[in-house]
Short mmCIF file of C-alpha atoms in Angstrom, two decimals:
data_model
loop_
_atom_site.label_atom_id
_atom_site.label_comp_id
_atom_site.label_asym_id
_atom_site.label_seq_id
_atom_site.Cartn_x
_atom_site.Cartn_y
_atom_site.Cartn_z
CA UNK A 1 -3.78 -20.35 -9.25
CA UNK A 2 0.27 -20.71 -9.26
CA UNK A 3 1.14 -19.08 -6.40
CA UNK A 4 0.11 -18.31 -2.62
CA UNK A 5 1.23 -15.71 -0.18
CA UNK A 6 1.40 -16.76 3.11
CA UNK A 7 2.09 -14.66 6.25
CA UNK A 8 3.26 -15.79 9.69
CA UNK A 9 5.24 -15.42 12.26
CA UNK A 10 9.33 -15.43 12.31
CA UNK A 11 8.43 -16.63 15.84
CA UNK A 12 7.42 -20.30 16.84
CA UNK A 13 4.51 -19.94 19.20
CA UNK A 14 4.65 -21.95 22.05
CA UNK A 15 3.10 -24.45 21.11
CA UNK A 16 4.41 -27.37 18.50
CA UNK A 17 1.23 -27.83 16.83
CA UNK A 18 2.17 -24.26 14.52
CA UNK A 19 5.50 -25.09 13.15
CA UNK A 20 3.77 -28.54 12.75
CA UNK A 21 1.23 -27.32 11.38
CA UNK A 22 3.29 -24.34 9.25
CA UNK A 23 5.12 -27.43 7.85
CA UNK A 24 2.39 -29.26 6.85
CA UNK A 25 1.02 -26.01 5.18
CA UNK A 26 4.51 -26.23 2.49
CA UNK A 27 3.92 -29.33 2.21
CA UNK A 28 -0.06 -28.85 0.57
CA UNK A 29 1.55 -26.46 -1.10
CA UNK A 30 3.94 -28.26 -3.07
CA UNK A 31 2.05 -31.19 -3.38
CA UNK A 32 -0.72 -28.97 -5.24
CA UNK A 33 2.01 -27.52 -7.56
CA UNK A 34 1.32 -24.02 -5.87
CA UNK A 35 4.69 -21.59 -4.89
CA UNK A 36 4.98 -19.85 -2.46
CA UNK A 37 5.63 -16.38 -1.79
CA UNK A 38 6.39 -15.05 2.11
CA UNK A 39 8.33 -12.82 4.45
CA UNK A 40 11.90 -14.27 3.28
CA UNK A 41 12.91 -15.61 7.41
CA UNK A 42 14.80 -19.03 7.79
CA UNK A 43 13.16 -18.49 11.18
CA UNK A 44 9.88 -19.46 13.04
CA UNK A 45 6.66 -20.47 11.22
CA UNK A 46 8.15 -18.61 8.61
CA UNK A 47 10.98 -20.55 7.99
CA UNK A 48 8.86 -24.07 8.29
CA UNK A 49 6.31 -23.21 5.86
CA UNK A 50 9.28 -22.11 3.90
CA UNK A 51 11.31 -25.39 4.39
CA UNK A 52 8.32 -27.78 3.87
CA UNK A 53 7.83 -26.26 0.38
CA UNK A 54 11.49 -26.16 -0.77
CA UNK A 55 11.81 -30.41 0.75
CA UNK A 56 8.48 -30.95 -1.25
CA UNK A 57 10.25 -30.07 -4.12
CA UNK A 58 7.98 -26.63 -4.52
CA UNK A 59 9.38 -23.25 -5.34
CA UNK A 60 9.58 -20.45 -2.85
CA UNK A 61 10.37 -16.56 -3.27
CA UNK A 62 11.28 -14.45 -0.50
CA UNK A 63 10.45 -10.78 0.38
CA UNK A 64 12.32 -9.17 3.06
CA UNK A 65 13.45 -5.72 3.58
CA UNK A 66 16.60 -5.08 4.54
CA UNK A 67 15.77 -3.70 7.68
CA UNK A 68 14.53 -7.29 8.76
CA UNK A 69 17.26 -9.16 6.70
CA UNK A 70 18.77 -9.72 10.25
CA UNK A 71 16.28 -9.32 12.74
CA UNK A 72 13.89 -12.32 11.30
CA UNK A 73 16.88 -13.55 9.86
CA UNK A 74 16.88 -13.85 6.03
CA UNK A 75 16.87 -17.38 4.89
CA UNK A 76 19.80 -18.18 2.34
CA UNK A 77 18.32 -21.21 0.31
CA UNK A 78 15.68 -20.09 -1.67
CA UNK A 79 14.07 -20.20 -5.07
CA UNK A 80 14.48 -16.32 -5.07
CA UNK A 81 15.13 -14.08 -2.23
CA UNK A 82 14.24 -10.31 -2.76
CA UNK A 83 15.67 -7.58 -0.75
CA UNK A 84 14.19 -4.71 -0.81
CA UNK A 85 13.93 -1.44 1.43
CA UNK A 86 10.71 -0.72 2.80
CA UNK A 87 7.60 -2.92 4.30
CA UNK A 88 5.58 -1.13 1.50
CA UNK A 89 7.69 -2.83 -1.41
CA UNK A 90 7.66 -6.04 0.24
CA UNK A 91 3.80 -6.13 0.94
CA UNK A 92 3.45 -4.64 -2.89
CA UNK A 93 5.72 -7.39 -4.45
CA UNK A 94 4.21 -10.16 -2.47
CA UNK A 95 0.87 -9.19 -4.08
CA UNK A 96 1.78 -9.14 -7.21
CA UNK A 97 3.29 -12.55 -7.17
CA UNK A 98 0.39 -13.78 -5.22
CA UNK A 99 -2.54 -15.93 -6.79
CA UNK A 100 -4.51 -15.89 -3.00
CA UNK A 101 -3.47 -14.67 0.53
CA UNK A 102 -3.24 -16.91 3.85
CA UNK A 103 -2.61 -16.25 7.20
CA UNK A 104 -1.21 -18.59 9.62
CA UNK A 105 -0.51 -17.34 13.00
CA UNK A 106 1.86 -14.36 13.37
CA UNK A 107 1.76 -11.57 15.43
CA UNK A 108 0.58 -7.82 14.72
CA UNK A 109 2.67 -7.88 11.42
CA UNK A 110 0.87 -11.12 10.01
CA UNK A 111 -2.50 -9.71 10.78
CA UNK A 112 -1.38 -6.20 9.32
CA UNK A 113 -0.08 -7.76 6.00
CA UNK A 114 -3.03 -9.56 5.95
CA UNK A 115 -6.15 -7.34 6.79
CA UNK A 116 -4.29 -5.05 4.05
CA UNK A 117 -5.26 -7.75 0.89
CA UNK A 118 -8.10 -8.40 2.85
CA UNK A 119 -9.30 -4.90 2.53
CA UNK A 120 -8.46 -4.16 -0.92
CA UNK A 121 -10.36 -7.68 -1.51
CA UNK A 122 -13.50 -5.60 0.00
CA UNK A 123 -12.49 -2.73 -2.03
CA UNK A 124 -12.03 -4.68 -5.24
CA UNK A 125 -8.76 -3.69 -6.03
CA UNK A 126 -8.31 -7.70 -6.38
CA UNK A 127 -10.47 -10.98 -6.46
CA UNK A 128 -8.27 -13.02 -4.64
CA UNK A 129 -8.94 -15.28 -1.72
CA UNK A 130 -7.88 -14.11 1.45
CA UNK A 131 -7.68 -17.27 4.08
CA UNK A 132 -7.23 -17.78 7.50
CA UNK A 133 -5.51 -21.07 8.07
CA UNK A 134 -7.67 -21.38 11.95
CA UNK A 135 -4.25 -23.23 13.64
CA UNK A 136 -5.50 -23.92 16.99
CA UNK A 137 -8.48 -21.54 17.02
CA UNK A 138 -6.18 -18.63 16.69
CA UNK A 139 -8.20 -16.88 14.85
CA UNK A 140 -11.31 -17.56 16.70
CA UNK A 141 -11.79 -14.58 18.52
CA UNK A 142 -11.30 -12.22 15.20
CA UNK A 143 -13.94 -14.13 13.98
CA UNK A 144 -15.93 -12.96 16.72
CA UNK A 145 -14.64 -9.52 16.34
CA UNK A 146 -15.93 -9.68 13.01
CA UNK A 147 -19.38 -10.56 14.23
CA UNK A 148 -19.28 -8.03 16.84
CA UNK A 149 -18.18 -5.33 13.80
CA UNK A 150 -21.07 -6.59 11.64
CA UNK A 151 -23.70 -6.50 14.80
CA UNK A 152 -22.33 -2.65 15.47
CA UNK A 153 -23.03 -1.55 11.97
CA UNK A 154 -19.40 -1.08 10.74
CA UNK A 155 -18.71 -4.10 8.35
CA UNK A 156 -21.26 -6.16 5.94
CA UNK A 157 -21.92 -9.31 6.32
CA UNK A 158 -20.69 -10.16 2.86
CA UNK A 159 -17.40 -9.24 4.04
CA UNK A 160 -16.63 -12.00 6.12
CA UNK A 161 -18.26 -14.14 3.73
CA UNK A 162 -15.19 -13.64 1.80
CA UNK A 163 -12.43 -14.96 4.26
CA UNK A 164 -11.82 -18.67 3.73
CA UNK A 165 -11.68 -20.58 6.99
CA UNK A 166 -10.27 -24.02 7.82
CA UNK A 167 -7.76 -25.35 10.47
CA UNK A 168 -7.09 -28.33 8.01
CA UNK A 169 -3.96 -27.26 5.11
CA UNK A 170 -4.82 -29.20 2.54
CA UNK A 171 -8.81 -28.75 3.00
CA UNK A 172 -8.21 -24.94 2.79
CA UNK A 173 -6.05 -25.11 -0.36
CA UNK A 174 -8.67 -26.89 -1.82
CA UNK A 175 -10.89 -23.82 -0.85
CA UNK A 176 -9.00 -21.88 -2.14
CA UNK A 177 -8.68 -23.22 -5.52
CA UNK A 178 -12.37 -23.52 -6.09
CA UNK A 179 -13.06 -19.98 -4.86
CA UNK A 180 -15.65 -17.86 -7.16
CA UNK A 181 -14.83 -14.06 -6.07
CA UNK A 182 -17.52 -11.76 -6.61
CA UNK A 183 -16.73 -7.92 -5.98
CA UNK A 184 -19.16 -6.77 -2.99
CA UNK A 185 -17.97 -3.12 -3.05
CA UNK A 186 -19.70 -0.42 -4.47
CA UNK A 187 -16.62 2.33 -4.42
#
């Protein structure tokens, strides 16, 4: 594992404890030699997970279309910033850098981005871990979603069996690293 996508918000939340905890994120990172590749915004969680890396002395590339260049703000000071034009060749290039996938808190792009590896994990179009870093207990109640989906008949078990869960960075790096992916679809 080299490197690890991560998407989040270009927004701060309101409370400290996700740019905190964003920061702290970059800051795993580095210190377990992993890049990072993300959105390309000098703003929000975005921008602190991006900040903490690059202060750690880690590597970070940027993906941001040009679209968003100015609405999340494009951060200037990276390893490698990419622009390209669509969503579709950002969330395409991010994957192919990527080693693993984690979520921090974001909005409906984040969890878009996101459930998109997650799927093709489920698919087995990739064996990569897909993580939820659990900020908060932000992602607490689509964790009961996906119990309520797996009572209803419309996802297997083994599917959430694949997300990797912690609200601790470093612990869920660690996770992450050790992670044995098995495909579970029979497509």
């Amino acid at each position: 594992m080299k490197t690890l996508a991560v998407y989040c918000g270009s927004s701060t939340g309101i409370d400290p404890i996700y740019m905190k905890e964003a920061r702290k994120l970059g800051q795993a990172l580095a210190a377990n030699g992993l890049d990072l590749v993300y959105g390309g915004a000098a703003v929000g969680c975005m921008g602190a997970v991006a900040d903490a890396v690059m202060e750690s002395g880690g590597k970070v590339i940027g993906v941001i279309p040009k679209k968003l260049a100015n609405v999340e703000i494009a951060h200037e000071h990276l390893t490698e910033l990419h622009i390209v034009d669509t969503m579709h060749e950002r969330k395409a290039l991010m994957a192919q850098y990527a080693d693993g996938f984690i979520a921090l808190p974001g909005g409906t792009g984040t969890l878009e981005e996101w459930f998109e590896v997650f799927t093709w994990a489920q698919l087995g179009y990739h064996n990569k871990p897909c993580a939820l870093l659990n900020i908060n207990n932000y992602y607490t109640p689509i964790l009961s979603l996906f119990d309520h989906m797996i009572e209803q008949g419309f996802v297997k078990e083994a599917y959430k069996n694949l997300i990797v869960i912690d609200d601790n960075p470093t612990l869920l790096i660690e996770q992450l690293k050790n992670f044995k992916a098995e495909y579970i679809s029979k497509w």
